[in-house]
Short mmCIF file of C-alpha atoms in Angstrom, two decimals:
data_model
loop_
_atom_site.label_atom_id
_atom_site.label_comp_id
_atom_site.label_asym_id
_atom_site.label_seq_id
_atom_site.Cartn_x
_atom_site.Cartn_y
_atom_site.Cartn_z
CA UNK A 1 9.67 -22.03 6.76
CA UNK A 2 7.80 -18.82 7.02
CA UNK A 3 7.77 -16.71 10.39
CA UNK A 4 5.13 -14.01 10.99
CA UNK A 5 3.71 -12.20 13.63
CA UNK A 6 0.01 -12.37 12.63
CA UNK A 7 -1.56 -15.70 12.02
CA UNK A 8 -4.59 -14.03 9.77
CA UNK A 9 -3.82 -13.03 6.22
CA UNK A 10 -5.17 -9.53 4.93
CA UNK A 11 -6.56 -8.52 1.72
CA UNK A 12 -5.45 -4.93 1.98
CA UNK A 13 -7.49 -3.84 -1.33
CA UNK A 14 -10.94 -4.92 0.45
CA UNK A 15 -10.11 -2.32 3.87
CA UNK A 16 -12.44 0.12 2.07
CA UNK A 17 -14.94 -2.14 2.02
CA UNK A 18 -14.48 -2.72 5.71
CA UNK A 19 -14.54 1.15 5.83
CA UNK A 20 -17.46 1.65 4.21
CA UNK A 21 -19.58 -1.22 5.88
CA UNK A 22 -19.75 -3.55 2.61
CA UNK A 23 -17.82 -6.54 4.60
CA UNK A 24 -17.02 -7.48 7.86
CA UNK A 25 -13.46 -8.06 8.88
CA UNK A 26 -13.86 -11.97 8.85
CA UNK A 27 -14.76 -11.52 4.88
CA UNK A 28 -11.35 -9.96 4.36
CA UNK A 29 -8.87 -12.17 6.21
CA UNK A 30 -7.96 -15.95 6.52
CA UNK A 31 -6.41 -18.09 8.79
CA UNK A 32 -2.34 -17.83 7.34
CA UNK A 33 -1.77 -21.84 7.92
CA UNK A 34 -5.14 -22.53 5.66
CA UNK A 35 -3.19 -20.50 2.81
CA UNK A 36 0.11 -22.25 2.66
CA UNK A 37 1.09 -25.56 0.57
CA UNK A 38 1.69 -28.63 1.81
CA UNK A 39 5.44 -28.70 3.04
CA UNK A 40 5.54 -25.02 4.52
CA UNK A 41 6.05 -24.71 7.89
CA UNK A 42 4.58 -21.84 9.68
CA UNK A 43 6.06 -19.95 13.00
CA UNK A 44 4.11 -17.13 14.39
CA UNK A 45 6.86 -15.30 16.12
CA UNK A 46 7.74 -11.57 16.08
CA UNK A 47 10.99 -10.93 14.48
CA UNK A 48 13.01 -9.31 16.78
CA UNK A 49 16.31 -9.33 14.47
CA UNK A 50 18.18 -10.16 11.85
CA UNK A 51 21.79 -10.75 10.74
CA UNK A 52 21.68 -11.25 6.73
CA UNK A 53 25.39 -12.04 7.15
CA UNK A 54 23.97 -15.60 8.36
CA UNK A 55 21.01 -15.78 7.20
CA UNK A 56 19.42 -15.80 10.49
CA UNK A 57 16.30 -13.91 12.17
CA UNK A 58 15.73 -14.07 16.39
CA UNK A 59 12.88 -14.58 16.98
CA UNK A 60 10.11 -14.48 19.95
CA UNK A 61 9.78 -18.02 18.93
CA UNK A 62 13.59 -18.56 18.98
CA UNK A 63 16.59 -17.93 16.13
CA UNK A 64 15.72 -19.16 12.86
CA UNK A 65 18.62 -20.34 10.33
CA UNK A 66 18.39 -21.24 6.88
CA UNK A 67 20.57 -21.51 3.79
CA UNK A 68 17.89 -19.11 2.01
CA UNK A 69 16.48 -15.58 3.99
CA UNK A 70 13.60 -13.59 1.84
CA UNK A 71 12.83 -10.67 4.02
CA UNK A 72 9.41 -9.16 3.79
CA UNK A 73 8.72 -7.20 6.88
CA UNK A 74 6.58 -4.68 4.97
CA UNK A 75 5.98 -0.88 5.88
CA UNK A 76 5.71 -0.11 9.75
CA UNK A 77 3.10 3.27 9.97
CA UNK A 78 4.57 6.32 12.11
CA UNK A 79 1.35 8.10 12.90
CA UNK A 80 3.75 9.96 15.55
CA UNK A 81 5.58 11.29 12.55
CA UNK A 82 3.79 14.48 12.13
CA UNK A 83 2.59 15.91 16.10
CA UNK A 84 -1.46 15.70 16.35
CA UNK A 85 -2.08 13.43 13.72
CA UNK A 86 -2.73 10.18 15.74
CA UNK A 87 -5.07 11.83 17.98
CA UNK A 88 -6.89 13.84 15.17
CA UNK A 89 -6.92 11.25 12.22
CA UNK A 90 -8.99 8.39 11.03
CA UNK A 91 -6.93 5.73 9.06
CA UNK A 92 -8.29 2.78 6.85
CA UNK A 93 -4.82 1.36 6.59
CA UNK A 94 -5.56 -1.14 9.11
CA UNK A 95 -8.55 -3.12 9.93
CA UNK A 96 -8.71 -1.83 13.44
CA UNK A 97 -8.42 1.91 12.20
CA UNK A 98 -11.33 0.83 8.85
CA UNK A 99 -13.49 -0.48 11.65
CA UNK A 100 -13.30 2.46 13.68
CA UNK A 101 -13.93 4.86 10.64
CA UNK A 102 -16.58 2.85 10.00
CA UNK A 103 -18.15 3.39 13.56
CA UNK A 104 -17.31 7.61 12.85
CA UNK A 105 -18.96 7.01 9.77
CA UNK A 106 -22.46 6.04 10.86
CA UNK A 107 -22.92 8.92 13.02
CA UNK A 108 -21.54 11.45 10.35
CA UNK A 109 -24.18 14.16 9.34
CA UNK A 110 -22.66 15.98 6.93
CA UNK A 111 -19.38 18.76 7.32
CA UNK A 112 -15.84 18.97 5.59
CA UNK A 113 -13.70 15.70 4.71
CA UNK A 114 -10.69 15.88 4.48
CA UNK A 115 -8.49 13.17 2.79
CA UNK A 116 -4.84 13.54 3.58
CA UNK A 117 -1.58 12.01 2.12
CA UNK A 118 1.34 13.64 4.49
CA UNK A 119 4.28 12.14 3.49
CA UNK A 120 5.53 9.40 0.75
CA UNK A 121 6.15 6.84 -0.30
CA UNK A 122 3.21 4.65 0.76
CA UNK A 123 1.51 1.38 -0.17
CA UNK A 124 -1.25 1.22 -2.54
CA UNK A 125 -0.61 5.22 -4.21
CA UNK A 126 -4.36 4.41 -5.73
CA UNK A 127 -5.99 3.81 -2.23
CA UNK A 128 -6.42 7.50 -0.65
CA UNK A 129 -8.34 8.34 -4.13
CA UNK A 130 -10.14 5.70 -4.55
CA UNK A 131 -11.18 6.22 -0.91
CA UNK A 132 -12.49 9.54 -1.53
CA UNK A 133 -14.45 8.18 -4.68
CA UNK A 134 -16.47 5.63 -2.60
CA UNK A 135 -16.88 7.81 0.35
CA UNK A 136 -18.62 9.94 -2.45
CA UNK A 137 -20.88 7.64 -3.78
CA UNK A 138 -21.49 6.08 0.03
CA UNK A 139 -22.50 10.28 1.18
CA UNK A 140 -24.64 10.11 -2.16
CA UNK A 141 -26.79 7.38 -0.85
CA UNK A 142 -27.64 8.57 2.69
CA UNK A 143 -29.03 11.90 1.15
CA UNK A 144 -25.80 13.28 2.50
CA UNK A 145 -23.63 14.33 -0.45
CA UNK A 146 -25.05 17.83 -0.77
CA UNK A 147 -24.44 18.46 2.80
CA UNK A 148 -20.51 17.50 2.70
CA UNK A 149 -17.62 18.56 0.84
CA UNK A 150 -14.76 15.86 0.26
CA UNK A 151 -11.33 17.46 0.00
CA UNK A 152 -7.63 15.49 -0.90
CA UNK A 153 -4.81 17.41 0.65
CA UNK A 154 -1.70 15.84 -0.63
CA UNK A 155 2.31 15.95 -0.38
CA UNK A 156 2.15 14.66 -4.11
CA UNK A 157 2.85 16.70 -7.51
CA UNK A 158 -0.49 14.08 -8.97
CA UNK A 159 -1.61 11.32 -8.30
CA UNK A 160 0.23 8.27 -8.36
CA UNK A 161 2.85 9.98 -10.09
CA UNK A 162 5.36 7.39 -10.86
CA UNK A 163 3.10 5.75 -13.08
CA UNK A 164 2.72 9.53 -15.19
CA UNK A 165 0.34 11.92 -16.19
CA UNK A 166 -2.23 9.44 -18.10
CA UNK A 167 -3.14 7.68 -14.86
CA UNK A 168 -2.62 11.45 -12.94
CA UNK A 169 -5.25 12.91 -15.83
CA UNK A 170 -7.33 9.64 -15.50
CA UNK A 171 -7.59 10.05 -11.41
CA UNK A 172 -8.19 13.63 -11.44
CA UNK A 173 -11.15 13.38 -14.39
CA UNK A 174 -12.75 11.20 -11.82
CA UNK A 175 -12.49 13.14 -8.86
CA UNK A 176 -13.58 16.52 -10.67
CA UNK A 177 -16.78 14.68 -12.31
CA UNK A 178 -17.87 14.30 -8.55
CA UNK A 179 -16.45 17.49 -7.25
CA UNK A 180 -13.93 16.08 -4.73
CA UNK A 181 -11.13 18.68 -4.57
CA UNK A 182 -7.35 17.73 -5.25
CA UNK A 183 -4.65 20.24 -3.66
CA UNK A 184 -1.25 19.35 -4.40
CA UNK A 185 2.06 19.76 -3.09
CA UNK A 186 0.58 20.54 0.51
CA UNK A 187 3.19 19.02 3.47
CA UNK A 188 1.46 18.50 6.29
CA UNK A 189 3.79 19.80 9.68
CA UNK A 190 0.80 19.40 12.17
CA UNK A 191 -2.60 18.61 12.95
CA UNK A 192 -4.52 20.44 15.64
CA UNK A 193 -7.11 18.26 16.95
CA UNK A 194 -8.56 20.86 19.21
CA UNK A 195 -9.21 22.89 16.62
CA UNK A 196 -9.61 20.39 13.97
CA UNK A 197 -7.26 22.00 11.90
CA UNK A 198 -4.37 20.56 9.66
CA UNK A 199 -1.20 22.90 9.89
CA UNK A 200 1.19 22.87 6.26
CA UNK A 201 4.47 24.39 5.26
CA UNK A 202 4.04 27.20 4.84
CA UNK A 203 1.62 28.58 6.86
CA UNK A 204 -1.26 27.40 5.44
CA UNK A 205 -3.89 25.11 7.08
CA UNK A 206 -7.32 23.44 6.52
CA UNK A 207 -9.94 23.14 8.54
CA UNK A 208 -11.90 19.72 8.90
CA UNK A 209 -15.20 17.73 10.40
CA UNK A 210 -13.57 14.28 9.73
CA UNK A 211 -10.49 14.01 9.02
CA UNK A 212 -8.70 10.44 6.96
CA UNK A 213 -5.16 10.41 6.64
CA UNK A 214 -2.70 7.84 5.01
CA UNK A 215 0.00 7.00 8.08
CA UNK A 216 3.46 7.87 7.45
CA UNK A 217 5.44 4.83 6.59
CA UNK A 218 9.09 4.06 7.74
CA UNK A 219 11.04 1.15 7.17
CA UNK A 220 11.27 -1.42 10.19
CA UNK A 221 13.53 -1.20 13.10
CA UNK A 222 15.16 -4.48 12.99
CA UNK A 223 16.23 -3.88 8.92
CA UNK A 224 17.45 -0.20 10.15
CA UNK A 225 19.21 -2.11 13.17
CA UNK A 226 20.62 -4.86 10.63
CA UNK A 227 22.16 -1.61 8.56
CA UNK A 228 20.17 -3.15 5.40
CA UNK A 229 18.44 -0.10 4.55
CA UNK A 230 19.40 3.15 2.46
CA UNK A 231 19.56 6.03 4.78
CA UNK A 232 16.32 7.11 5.41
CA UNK A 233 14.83 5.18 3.02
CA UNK A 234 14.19 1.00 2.03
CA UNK A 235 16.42 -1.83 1.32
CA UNK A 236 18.06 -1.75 -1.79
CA UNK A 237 17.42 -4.61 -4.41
CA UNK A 238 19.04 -5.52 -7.97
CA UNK A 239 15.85 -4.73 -9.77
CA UNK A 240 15.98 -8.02 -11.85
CA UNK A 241 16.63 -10.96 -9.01
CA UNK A 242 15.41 -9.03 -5.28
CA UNK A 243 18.91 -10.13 -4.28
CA UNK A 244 20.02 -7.28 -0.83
CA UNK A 245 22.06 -5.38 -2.39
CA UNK A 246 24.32 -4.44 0.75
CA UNK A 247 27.90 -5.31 2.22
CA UNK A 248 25.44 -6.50 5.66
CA UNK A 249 24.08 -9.24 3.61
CA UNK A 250 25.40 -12.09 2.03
CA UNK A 251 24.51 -14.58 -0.50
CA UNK A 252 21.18 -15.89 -1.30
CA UNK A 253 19.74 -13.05 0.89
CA UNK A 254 16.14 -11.42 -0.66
CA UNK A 255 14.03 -8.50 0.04
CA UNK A 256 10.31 -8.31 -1.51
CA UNK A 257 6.93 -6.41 -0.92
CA UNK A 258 6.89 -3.32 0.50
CA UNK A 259 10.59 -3.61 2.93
CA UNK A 260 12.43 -3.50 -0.93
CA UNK A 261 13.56 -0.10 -2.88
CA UNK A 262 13.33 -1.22 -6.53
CA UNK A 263 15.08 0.98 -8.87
CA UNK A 264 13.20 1.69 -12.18
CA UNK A 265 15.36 2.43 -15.18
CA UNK A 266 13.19 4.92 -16.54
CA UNK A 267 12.06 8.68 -15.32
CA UNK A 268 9.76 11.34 -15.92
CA UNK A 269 12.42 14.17 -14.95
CA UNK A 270 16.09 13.77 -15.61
CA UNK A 271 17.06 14.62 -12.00
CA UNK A 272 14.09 12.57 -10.16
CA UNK A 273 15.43 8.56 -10.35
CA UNK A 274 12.37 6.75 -9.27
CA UNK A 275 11.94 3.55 -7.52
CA UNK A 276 8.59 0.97 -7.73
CA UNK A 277 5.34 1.86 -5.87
CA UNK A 278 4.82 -0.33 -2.55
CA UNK A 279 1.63 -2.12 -3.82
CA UNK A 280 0.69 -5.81 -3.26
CA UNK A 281 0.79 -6.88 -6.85
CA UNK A 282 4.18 -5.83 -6.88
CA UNK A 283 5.21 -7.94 -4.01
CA UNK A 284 2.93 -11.22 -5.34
CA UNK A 285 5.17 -11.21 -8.23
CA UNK A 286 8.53 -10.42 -6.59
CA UNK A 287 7.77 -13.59 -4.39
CA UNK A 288 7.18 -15.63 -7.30
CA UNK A 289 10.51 -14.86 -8.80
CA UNK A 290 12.25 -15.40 -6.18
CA UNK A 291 10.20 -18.38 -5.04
CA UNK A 292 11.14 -19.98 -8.77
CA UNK A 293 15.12 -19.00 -8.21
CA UNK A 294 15.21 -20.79 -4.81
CA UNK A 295 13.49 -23.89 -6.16
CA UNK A 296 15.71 -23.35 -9.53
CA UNK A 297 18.79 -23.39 -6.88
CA UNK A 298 18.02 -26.27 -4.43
CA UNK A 299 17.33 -28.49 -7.67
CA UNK A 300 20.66 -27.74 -8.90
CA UNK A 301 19.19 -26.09 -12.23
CA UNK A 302 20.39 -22.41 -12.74
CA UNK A 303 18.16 -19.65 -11.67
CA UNK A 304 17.03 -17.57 -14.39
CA UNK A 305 13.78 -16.39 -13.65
CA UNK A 306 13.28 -12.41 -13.52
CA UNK A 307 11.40 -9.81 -12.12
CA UNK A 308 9.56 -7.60 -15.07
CA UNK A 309 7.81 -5.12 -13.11
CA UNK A 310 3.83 -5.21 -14.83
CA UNK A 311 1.31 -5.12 -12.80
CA UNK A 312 -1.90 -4.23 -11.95
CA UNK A 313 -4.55 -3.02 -9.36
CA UNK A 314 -8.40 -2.28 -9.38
CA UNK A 315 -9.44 1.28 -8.45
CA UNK A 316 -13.23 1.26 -7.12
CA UNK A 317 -14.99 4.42 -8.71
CA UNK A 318 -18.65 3.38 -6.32
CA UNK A 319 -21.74 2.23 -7.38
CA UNK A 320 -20.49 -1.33 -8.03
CA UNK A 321 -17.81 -0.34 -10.68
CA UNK A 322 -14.04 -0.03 -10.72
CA UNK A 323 -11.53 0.30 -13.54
CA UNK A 324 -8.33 -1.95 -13.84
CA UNK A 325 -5.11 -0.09 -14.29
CA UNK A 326 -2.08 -1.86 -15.80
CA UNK A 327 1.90 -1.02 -16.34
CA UNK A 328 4.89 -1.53 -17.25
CA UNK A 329 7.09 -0.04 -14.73
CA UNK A 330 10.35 -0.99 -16.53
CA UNK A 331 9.20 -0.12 -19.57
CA UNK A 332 11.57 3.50 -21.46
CA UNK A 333 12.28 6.46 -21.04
CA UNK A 334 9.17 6.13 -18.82
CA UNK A 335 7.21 4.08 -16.76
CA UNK A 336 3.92 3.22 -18.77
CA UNK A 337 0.08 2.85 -17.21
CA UNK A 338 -2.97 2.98 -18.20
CA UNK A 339 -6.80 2.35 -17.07
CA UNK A 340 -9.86 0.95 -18.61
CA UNK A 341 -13.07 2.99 -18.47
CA UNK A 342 -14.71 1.99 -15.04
CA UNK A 343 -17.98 -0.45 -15.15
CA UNK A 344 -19.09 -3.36 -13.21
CA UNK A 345 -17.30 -6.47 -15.02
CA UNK A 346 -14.17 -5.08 -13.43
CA UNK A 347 -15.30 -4.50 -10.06
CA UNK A 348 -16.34 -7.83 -10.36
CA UNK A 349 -12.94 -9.08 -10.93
CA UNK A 350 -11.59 -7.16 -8.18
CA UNK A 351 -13.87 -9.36 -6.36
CA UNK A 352 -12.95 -12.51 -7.65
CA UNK A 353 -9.51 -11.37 -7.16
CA UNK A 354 -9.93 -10.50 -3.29
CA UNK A 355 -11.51 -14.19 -2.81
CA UNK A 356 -8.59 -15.62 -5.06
CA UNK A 357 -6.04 -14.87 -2.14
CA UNK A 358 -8.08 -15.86 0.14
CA UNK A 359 -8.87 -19.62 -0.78
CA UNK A 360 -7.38 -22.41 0.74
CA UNK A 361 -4.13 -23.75 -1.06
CA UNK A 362 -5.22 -27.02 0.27
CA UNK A 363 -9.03 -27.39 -0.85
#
């Protein structure tokens, strides 16, 4: 049984393309039920609770009971995090904010852009660059590059620093080929939409025309309310099975996607433990595992399959070209990832990859 609250299933690596115009948001979605394998039933329902004691989530649609609870509640955003930035921000993070970007977008003549990443962690750490490398090549083909500068004003040390300074180098060789700025270690404390001005610790504080930021996440209420998460932070998971690792859940109790904290054995720094990036490839392959351990279970066979932590995403460079980037995030003393040089075969498997999850399981 699978309960969520939205009955249309996102591709969240195609919301630039909604961003940017390329697709419409019927090209990115499907209907959930048209997805799912014969023998799956499917509750749209808001999850109101749950007690991983008894393996049981309440439910708009009723309480829900099984011998088997996978949690994947995802990342909520917190736009109200950080005072002004919900009235003063774009966001592509959601198809409603993409589409209204989009609408900004059309009418934009040219000024400062300002890319923003105010607080971590977040899903996707490639997105907010890639972002700025298609808005880049978009501004190119209006005529309007010359007239706009594109700026990324960021909490991080580098980009998507977990995965080290080879993808960091690789992301920031990209960005300074097309002059798109990169300030690091910037925390965001305010955003002045009056003014269009971002505030930072500090003292310090950018000005802006447009203005994209990457919403705060925060861990749902109802796993904060179920005292499953760290404080402040995600819900802890042995690295290897997804199992909760928490004296508020019991046996046969999972957490994948973006809801888990996975620990990573490795670390760049000695005093800096780090935990997985919340991307979707991630959470594909956690589901698997622990798709293959319930089956593995409920057949009466022992459940050995494990989580290994590779993966890979597609980062769009514009122009009809992208470069794959692959890891091994359990890999020592480090985390290891590296990309391809961009060109079009891989942005076309990104798009073959975007219409994979979207097919009908039963076709």
């Amino acid at each position: 049984m699978l309960a969520d609250r939205s009955d249309r299933f996102v591709v969240g690596a195609a919301k630039t393309w909604v961003m940017l115009g390329e697709r419409q948001v019927g090209d990115v979605t499907a209907p959930r039920g048209t997805l799912l394998p014969e023998g799956v039933e499917y509750v749209r329902a808001d999850v109101l609770a749950v007690d991983a004691m008894r393996r049981e989530a309440r439910t708009s649609g009723g309480t829900l009971a099984g011998d088997h609870l996978v949690i994947a509640l995802g990342a909520e955003f917190d736009l109200a995090a950080i005072p002004g930035l919900e009235a003063g921000a774009h966001v592509f993070y959601t198809l409603e904010g993409a589409s209204r970007l989009h609408e900004s977008l059309a009418s934009f003549a040219g000024g400062r852009i300002v890319l923003l990443i105010p607080r971590l962690p977040f899903q996707c750490p490639p997105a907010p660059y890639e972002a700025s490398l298609l808005l880049h090549a978009w501004l190119e083909g209006r005529g309007l590059r010359g007239k706009t500068s594109i700026d990324v004003w960021t909490v991080e040390k580098s980009p998507m620093g977990t995965a080290g300074p080879e993808m960091g180098k690789t992301v920031l060789g990209e960005l300074s080929a097309r002059g798109i700025g990169f300030h690091p270690l910037e925390k965001a404390v305010s955003v002045e939409p009056a003014r269009n001005r971002v505030r930072f610790e500090g003292g310090g504080e950018v000005a802006y025309d447009l203005l994209i930021a990457i919403p705060p996440h925060r861990v749902p209420r109802v796993v904060v309310d179920a005292g499953l998460a760290e404080p402040g932070g995600w819900i802890p998971v042995d690295p290897r099975t997804l199992s909760v690792r928490s004296p508020k859940a019991g046996p046969h109790v999972y957490a994948i996607g973006d809801v888990a904290s996975v620990p990573l054995p490795g670390r760049w720094a000695p005093d800096a433990p780090l935990a997985l990036p919340k991307a979707g490839a991630f959470a594909a392959a956690e589901g698997e595992i622990v798709a293959a351990n319930l089956a593995a279970t409920v057949n009466g066979a022992a459940p050995d399959a494990a989580f290994d932590a590779r993966g890979q995403c597609y980062v769009e460079v514009g122009n009809g070209r992208a470069m794959r980037a692959e890891g091994d995030f359990f890999d020592l003393p480090h985390p290891i990832m590296s990309a391809h040089p961009p060109d079009e075969a891989q942005y076309r498997e990104k798009v073959a990859w975007v219409a994979q999850w979207l097919a009908p399981a039963r076709a």
